[in-house]
PDB file of C-alpha atoms in Angstrom:
ATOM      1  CA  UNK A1141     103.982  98.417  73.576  1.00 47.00           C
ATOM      2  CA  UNK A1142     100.514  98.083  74.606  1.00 52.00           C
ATOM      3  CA  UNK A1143      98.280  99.935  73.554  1.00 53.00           C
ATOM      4  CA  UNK A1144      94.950 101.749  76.193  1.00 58.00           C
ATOM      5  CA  UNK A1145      92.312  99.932  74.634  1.00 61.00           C
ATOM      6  CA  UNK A1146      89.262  99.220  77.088  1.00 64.00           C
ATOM      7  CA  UNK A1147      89.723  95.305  78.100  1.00 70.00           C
ATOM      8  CA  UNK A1148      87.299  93.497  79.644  1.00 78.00           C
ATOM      9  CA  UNK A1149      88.501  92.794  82.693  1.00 79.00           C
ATOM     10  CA  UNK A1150      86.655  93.044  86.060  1.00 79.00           C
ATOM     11  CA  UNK A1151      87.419  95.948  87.804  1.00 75.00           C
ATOM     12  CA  UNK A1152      88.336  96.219  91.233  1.00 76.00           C
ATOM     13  CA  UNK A1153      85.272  97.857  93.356  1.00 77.00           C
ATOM     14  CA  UNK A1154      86.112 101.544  94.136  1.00 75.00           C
ATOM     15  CA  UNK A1155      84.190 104.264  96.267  1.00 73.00           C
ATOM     16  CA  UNK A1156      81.288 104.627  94.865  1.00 76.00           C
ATOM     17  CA  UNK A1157      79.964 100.937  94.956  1.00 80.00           C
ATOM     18  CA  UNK A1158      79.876 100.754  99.347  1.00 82.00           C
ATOM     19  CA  UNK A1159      77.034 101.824 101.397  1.00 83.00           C
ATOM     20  CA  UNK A1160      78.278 105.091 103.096  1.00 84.00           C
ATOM     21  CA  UNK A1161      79.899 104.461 106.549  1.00 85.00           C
ATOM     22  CA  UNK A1162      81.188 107.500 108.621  1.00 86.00           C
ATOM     23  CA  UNK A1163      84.337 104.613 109.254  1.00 89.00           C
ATOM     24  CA  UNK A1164      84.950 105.004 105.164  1.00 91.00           C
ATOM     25  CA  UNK A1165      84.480 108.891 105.622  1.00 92.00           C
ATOM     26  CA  UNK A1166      86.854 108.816 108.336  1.00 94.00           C
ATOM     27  CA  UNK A1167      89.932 106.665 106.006  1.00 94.00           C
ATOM     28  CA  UNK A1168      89.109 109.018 102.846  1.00 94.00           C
ATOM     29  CA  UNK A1169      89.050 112.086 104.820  1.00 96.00           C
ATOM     30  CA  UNK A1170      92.709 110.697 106.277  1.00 97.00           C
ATOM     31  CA  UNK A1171      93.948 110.516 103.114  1.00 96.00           C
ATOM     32  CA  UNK A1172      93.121 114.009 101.739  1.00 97.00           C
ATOM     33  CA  UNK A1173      94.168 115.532 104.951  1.00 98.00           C
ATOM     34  CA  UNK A1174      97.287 113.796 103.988  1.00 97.00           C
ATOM     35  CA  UNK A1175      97.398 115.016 100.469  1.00 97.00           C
ATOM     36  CA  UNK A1176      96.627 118.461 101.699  1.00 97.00           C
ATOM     37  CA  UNK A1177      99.459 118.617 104.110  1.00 97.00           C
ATOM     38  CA  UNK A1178     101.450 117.808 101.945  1.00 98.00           C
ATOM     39  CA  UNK A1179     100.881 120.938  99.654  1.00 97.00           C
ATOM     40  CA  UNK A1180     101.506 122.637 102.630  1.00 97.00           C
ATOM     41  CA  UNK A1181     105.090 121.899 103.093  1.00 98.00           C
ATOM     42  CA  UNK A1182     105.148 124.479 100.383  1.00 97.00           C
ATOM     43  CA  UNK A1183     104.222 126.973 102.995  1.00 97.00           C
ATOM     44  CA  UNK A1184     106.368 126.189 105.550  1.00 97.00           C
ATOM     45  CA  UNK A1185     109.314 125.825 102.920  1.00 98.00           C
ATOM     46  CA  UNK A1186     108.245 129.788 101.830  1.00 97.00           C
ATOM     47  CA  UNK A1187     108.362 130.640 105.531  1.00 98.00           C
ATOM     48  CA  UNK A1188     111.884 129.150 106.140  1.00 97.00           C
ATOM     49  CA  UNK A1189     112.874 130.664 103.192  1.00 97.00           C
ATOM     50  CA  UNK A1190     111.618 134.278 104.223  1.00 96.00           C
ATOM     51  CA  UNK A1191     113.955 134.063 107.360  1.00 96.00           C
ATOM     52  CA  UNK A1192     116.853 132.606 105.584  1.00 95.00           C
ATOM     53  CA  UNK A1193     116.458 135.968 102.940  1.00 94.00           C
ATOM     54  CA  UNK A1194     116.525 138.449 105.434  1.00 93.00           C
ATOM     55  CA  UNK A1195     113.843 140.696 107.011  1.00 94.00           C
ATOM     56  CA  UNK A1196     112.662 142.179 104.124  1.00 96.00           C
ATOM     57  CA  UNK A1197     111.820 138.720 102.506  1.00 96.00           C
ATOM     58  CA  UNK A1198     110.720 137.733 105.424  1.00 96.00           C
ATOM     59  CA  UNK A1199     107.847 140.575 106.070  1.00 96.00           C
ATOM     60  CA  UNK A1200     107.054 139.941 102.072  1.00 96.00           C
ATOM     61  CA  UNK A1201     106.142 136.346 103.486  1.00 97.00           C
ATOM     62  CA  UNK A1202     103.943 137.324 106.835  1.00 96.00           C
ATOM     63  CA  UNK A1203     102.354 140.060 104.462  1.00 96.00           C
ATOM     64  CA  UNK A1204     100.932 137.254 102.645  1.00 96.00           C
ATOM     65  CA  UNK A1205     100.561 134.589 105.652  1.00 96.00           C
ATOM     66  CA  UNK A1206      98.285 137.099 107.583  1.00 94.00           C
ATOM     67  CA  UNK A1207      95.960 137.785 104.582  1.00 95.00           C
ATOM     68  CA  UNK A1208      92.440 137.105 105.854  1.00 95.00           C
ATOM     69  CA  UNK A1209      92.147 134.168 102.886  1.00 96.00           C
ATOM     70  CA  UNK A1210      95.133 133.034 104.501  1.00 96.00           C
ATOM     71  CA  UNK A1211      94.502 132.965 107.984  1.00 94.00           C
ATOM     72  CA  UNK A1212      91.463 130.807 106.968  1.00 96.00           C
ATOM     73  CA  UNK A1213      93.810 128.589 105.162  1.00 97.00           C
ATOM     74  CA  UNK A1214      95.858 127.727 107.932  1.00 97.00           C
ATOM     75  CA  UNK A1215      92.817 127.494 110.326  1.00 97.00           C
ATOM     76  CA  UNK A1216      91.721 124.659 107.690  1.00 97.00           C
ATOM     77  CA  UNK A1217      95.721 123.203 107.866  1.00 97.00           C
ATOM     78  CA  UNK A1218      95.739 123.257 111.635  1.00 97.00           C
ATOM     79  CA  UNK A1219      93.026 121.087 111.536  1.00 98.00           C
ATOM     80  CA  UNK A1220      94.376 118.925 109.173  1.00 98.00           C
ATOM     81  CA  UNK A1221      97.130 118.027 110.654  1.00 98.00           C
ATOM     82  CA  UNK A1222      94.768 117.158 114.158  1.00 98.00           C
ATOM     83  CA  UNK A1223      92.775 115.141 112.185  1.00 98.00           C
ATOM     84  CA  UNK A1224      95.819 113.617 110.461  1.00 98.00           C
ATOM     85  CA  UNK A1225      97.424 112.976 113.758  1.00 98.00           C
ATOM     86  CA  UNK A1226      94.319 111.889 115.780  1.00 98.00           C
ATOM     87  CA  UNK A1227      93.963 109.113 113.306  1.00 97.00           C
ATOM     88  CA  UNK A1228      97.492 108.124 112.404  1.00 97.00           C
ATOM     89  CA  UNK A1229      97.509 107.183 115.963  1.00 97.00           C
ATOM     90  CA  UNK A1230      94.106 105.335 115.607  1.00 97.00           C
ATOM     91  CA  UNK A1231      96.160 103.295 113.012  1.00 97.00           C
ATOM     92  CA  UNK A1232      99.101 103.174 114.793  1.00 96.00           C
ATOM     93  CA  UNK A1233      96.855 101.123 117.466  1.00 97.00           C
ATOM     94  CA  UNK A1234      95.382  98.939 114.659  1.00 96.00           C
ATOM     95  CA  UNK A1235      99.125  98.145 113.611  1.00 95.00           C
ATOM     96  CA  UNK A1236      99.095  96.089 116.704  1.00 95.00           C
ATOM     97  CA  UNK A1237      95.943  94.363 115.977  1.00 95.00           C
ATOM     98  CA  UNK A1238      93.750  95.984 118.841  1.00 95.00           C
ATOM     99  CA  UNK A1239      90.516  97.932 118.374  1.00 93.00           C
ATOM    100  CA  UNK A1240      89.598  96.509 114.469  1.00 93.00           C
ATOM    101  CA  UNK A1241      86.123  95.007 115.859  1.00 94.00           C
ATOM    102  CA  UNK A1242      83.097  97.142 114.280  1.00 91.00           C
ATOM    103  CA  UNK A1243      82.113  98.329 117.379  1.00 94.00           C
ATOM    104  CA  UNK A1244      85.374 100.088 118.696  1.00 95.00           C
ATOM    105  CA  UNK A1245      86.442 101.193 115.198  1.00 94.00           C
ATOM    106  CA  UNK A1246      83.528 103.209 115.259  1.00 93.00           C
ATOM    107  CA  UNK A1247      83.926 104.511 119.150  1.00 95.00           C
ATOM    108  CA  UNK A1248      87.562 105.478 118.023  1.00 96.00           C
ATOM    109  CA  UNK A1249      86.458 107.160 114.984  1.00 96.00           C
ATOM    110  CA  UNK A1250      83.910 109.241 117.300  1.00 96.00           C
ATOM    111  CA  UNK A1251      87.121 109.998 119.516  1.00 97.00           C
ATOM    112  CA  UNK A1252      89.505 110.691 116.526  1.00 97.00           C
ATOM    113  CA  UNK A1253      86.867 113.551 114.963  1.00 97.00           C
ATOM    114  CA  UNK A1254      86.459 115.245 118.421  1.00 98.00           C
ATOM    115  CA  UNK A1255      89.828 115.486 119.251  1.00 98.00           C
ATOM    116  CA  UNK A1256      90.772 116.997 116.004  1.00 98.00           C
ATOM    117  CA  UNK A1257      88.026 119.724 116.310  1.00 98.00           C
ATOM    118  CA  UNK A1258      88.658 120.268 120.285  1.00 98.00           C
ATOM    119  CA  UNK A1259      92.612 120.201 119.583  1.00 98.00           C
ATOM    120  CA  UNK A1260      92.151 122.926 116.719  1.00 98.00           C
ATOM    121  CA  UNK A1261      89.389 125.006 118.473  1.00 97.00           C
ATOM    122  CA  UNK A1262      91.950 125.074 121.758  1.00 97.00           C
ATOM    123  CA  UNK A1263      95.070 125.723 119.690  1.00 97.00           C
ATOM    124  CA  UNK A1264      93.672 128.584 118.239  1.00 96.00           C
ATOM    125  CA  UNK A1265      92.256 129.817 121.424  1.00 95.00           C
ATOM    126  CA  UNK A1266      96.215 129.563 122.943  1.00 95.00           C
ATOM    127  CA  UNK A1267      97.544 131.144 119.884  1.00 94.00           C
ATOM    128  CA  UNK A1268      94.879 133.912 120.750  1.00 93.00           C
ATOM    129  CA  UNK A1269      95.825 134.433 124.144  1.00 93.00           C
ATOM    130  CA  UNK A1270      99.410 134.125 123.660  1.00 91.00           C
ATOM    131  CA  UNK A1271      99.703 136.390 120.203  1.00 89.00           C
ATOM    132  CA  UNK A1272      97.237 139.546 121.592  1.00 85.00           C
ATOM    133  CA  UNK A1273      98.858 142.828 120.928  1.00 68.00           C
ATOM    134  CA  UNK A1274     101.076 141.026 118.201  1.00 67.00           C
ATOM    135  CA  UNK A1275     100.731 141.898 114.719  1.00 57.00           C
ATOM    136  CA  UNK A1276     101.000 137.811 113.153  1.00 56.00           C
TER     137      UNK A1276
ATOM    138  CA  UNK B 701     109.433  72.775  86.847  1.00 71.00           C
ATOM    139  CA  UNK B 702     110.014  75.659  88.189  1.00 80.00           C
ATOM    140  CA  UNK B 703     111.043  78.778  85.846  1.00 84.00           C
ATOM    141  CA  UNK B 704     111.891  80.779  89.127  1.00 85.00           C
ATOM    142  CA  UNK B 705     115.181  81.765  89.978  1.00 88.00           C
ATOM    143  CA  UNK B 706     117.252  80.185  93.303  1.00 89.00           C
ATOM    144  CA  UNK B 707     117.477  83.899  94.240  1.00 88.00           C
ATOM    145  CA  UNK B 708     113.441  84.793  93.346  1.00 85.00           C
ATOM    146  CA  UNK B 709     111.927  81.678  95.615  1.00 85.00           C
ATOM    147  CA  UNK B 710     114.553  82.515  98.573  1.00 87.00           C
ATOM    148  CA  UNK B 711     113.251  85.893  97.968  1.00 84.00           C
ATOM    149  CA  UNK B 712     109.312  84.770  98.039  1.00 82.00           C
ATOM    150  CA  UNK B 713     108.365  88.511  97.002  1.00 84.00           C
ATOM    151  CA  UNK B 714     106.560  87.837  93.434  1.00 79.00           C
ATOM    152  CA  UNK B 715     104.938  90.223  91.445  1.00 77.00           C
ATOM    153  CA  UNK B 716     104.955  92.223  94.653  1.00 75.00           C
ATOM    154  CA  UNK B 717     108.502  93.129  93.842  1.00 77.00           C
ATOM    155  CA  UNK B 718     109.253  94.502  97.240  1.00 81.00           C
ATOM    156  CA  UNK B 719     108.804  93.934 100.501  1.00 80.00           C
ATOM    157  CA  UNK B 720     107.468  96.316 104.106  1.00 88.00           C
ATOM    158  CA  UNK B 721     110.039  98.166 103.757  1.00 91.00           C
ATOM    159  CA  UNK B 722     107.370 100.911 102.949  1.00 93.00           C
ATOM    160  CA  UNK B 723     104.879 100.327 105.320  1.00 94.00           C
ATOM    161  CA  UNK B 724     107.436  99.973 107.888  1.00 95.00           C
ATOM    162  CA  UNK B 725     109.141 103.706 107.177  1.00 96.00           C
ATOM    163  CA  UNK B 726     106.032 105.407 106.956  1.00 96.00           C
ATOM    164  CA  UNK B 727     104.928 104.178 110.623  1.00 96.00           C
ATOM    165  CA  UNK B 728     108.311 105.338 111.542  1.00 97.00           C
ATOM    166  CA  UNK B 729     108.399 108.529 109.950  1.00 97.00           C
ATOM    167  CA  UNK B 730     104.833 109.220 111.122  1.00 98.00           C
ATOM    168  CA  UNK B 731     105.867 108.840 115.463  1.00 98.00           C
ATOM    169  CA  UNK B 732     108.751 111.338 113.826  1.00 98.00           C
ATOM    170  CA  UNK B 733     106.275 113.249 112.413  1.00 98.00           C
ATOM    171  CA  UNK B 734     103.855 113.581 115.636  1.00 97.00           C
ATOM    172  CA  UNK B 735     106.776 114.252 117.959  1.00 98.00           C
ATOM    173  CA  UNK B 736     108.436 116.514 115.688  1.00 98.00           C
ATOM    174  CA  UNK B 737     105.868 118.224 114.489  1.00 97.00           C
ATOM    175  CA  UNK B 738     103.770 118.607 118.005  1.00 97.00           C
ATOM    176  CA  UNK B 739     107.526 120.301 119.604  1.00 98.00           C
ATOM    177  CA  UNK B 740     107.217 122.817 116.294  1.00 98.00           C
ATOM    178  CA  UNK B 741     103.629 124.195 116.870  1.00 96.00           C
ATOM    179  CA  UNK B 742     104.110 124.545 121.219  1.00 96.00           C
ATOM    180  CA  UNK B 743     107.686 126.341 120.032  1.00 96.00           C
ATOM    181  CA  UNK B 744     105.929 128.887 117.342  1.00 95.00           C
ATOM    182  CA  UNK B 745     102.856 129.513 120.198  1.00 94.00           C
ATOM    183  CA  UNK B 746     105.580 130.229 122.951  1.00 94.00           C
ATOM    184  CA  UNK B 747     107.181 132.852 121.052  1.00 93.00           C
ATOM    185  CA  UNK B 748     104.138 134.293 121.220  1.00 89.00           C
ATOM    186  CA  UNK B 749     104.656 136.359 118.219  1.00 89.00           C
ATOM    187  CA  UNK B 750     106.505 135.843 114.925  1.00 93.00           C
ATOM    188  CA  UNK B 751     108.346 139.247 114.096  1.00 94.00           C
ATOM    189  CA  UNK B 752     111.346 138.468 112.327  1.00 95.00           C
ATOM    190  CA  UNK B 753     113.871 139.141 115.349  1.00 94.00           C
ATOM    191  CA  UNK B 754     112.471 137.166 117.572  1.00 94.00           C
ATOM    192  CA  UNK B 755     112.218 134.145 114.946  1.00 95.00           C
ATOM    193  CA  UNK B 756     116.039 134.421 113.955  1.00 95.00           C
ATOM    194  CA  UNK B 757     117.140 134.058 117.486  1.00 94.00           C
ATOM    195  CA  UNK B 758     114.616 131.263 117.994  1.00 96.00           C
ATOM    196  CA  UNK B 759     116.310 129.656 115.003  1.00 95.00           C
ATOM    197  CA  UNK B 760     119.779 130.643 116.013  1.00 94.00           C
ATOM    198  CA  UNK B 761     119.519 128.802 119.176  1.00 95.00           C
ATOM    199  CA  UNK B 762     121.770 125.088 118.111  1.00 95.00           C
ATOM    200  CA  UNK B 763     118.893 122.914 119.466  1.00 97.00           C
ATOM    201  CA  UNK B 764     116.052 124.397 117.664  1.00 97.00           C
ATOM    202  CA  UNK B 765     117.325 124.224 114.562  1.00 97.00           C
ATOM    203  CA  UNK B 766     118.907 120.674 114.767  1.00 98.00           C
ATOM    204  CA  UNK B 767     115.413 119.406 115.681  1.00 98.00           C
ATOM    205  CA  UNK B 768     113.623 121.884 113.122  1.00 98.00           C
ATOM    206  CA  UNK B 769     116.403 119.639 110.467  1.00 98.00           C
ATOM    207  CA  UNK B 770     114.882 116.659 111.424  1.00 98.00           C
ATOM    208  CA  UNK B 771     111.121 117.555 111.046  1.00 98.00           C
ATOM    209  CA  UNK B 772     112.023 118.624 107.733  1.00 98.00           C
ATOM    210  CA  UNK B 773     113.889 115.475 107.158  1.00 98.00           C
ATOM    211  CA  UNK B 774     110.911 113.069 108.731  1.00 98.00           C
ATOM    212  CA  UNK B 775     107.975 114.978 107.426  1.00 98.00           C
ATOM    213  CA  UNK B 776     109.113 115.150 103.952  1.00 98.00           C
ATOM    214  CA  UNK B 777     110.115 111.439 103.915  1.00 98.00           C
ATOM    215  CA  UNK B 778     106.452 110.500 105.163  1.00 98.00           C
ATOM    216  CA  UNK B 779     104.882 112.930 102.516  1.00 98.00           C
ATOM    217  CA  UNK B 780     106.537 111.392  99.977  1.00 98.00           C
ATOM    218  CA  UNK B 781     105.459 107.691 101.259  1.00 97.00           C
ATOM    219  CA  UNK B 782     102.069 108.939 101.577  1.00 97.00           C
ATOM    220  CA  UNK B 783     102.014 110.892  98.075  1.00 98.00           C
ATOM    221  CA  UNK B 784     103.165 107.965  96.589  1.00 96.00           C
ATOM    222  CA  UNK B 785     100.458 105.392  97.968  1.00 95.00           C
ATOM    223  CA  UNK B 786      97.991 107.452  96.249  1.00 96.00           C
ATOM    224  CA  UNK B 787      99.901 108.224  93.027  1.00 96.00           C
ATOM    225  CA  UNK B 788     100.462 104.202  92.611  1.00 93.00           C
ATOM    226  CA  UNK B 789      96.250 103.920  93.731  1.00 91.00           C
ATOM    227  CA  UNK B 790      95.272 106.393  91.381  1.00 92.00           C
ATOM    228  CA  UNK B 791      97.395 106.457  88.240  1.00 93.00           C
ATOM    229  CA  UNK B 792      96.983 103.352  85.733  1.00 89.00           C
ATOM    230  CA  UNK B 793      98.888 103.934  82.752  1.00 92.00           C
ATOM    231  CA  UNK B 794     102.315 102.591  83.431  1.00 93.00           C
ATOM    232  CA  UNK B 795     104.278 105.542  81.866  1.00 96.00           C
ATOM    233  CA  UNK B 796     102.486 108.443  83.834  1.00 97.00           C
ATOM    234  CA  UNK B 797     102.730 106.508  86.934  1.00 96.00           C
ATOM    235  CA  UNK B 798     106.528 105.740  86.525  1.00 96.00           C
ATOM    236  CA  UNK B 799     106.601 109.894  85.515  1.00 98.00           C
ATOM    237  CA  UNK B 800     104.896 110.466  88.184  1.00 97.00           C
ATOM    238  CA  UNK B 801     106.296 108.693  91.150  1.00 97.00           C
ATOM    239  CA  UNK B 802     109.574 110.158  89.690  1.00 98.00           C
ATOM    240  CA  UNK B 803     108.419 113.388  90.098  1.00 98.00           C
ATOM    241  CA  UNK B 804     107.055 113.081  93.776  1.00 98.00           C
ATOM    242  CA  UNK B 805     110.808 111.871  94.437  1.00 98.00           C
ATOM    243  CA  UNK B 806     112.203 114.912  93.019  1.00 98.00           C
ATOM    244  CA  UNK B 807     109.908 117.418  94.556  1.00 98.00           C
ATOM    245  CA  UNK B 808     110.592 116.113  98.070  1.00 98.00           C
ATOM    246  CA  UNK B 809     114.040 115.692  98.179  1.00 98.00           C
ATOM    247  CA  UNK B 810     113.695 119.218  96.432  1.00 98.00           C
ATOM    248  CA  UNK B 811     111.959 120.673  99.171  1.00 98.00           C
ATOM    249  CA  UNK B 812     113.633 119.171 102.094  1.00 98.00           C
ATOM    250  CA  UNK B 813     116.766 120.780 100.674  1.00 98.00           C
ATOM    251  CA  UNK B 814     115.334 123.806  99.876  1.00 98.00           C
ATOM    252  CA  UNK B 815     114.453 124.020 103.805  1.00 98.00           C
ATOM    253  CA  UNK B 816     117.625 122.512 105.079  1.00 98.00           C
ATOM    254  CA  UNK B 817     119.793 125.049 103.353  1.00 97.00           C
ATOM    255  CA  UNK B 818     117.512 128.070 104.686  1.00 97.00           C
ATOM    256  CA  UNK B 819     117.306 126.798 108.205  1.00 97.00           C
ATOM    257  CA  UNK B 820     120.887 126.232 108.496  1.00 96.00           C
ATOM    258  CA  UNK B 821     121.557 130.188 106.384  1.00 95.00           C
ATOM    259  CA  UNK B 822     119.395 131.416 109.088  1.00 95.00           C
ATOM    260  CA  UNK B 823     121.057 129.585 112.233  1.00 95.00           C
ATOM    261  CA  UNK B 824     124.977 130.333 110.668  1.00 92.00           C
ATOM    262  CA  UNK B 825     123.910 134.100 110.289  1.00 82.00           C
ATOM    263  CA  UNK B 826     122.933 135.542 107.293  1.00 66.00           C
ATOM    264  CA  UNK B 827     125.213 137.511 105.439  1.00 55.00           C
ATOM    265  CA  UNK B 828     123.979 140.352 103.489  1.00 47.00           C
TER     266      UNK B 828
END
């Protein structure tokens, strides 16, 4: 087997060798919006879970999911998933070779970030409205 | 001379080893994913309040929990393309990265079976 040792190779530039560019922001922020919903399946799997257990199990659950920390949590999660949504369809649209010019990347990136923060700001605002006098 | 094999050239894939079959299941997944996942949040805000009564017989109802099936199915499939992407970006040595991408196998298909079964307890009636 090989062993680690440094070689000398060229490496291949990462990150922290490009001139910041809210377009780069934009693809690394995609990515960890990704990564973070995924750690959040584990929520939804607790949820289902809950239910499946029976009501007890299932108020043990909510007890936690309405914690303040974790209503800020899944403020931050709603917004991933806009965000992750907004811009999977941004690359949907690149899939079939429209918008990659400089100059609408960037007018789609503008669109992508203020329909995640509009989409999350409304949904909340429905959730609001539609949950008042309810205890989750 | 070629030290290729008949089956490698027809193949034409390389070091590569594989083909889009990736790219192409994560762009399917992820319209899955959208649609799926878009139907779940407008269900949960018109119930308009999650006490456990009114979730069961959201749950119980055939159609809801068919479709809440599949966004378990499609969304872990995509999070397991998509964790996997980074884990191949991000992870050199061979053996962690092999360790690795079989653990973000496991933990997915773990999960989405984890949810299946407690969906489908939940829909069938739970007996105590």
């Amino acid at each position: 087997m090989q062993s680690q040792t440094p070689s000398a190779r060229p490496l291949s530039p990462h990150l922290q060798v490009y001139r910041w560019r809210y377009t780069m922001a934009l693809s690394i922020l995609h990515r960890a919006t990704g990564l973070v919903l995924s750690l959040g399946l584990v929520l939804l799997v607790a949820w289902l879970l809950g239910i499946a257990n029976g009501a007890a199990s299932y108020d043990c659950v909510m007890a936690a999911f309405t914690h303040p920390l974790m209503r800020i949590v899944f403020v931050g999660y709603s917004f991933a998933f806009f965000y992750h949504l907004a811009n999977g369809i941004r690359h949907l649209v690149w899939d079939t070779g429209r918008g990659l010019e400089r100059k609408s990347a960037r007018a789609s990136a503008r669109v992508v970030v203020v329909a995640a923060v509009v989409c999350t700001i409304l949904f909340w605002i429905v959730v609001c409205v539609r949950y008042s006098g309810s205890v989750a | 001379m070629s030290l290729r094999s008949p089956l490698g050239k027809v193949l034409g894939l390389g070091a590569a080893k594989e083909g889009v079959e990736h790219w192409w299941s994560q762009r399917v997944s992820a319209v899955g994913v959208a649609l799926l996942g878009l139907w779940f949040l407008i269900s949960l805000v018109a119930l308009g309040g999650l006490s456990y009564d009114a979730v069961l017989a959201w749950l119980g109802r055939p159609v809801n929990a068919a479709l809440l099936v599949l966004l378990i199915v499609a969304v872990t499939y995509h999070s397991k393309l998509g964790v996997q992407v980074v884990l191949e970006d991000y992870v050199s040595s061979k053996a962690a990265k092999v360790a690795c991408l079989v653990a973000n196998q496991f933990i997915h298909i773990a999960l989405a079976a984890i949810a299946i079964f407690a969906v489908l307890r939940a829909a069938f009636g739970i007996q105590a």
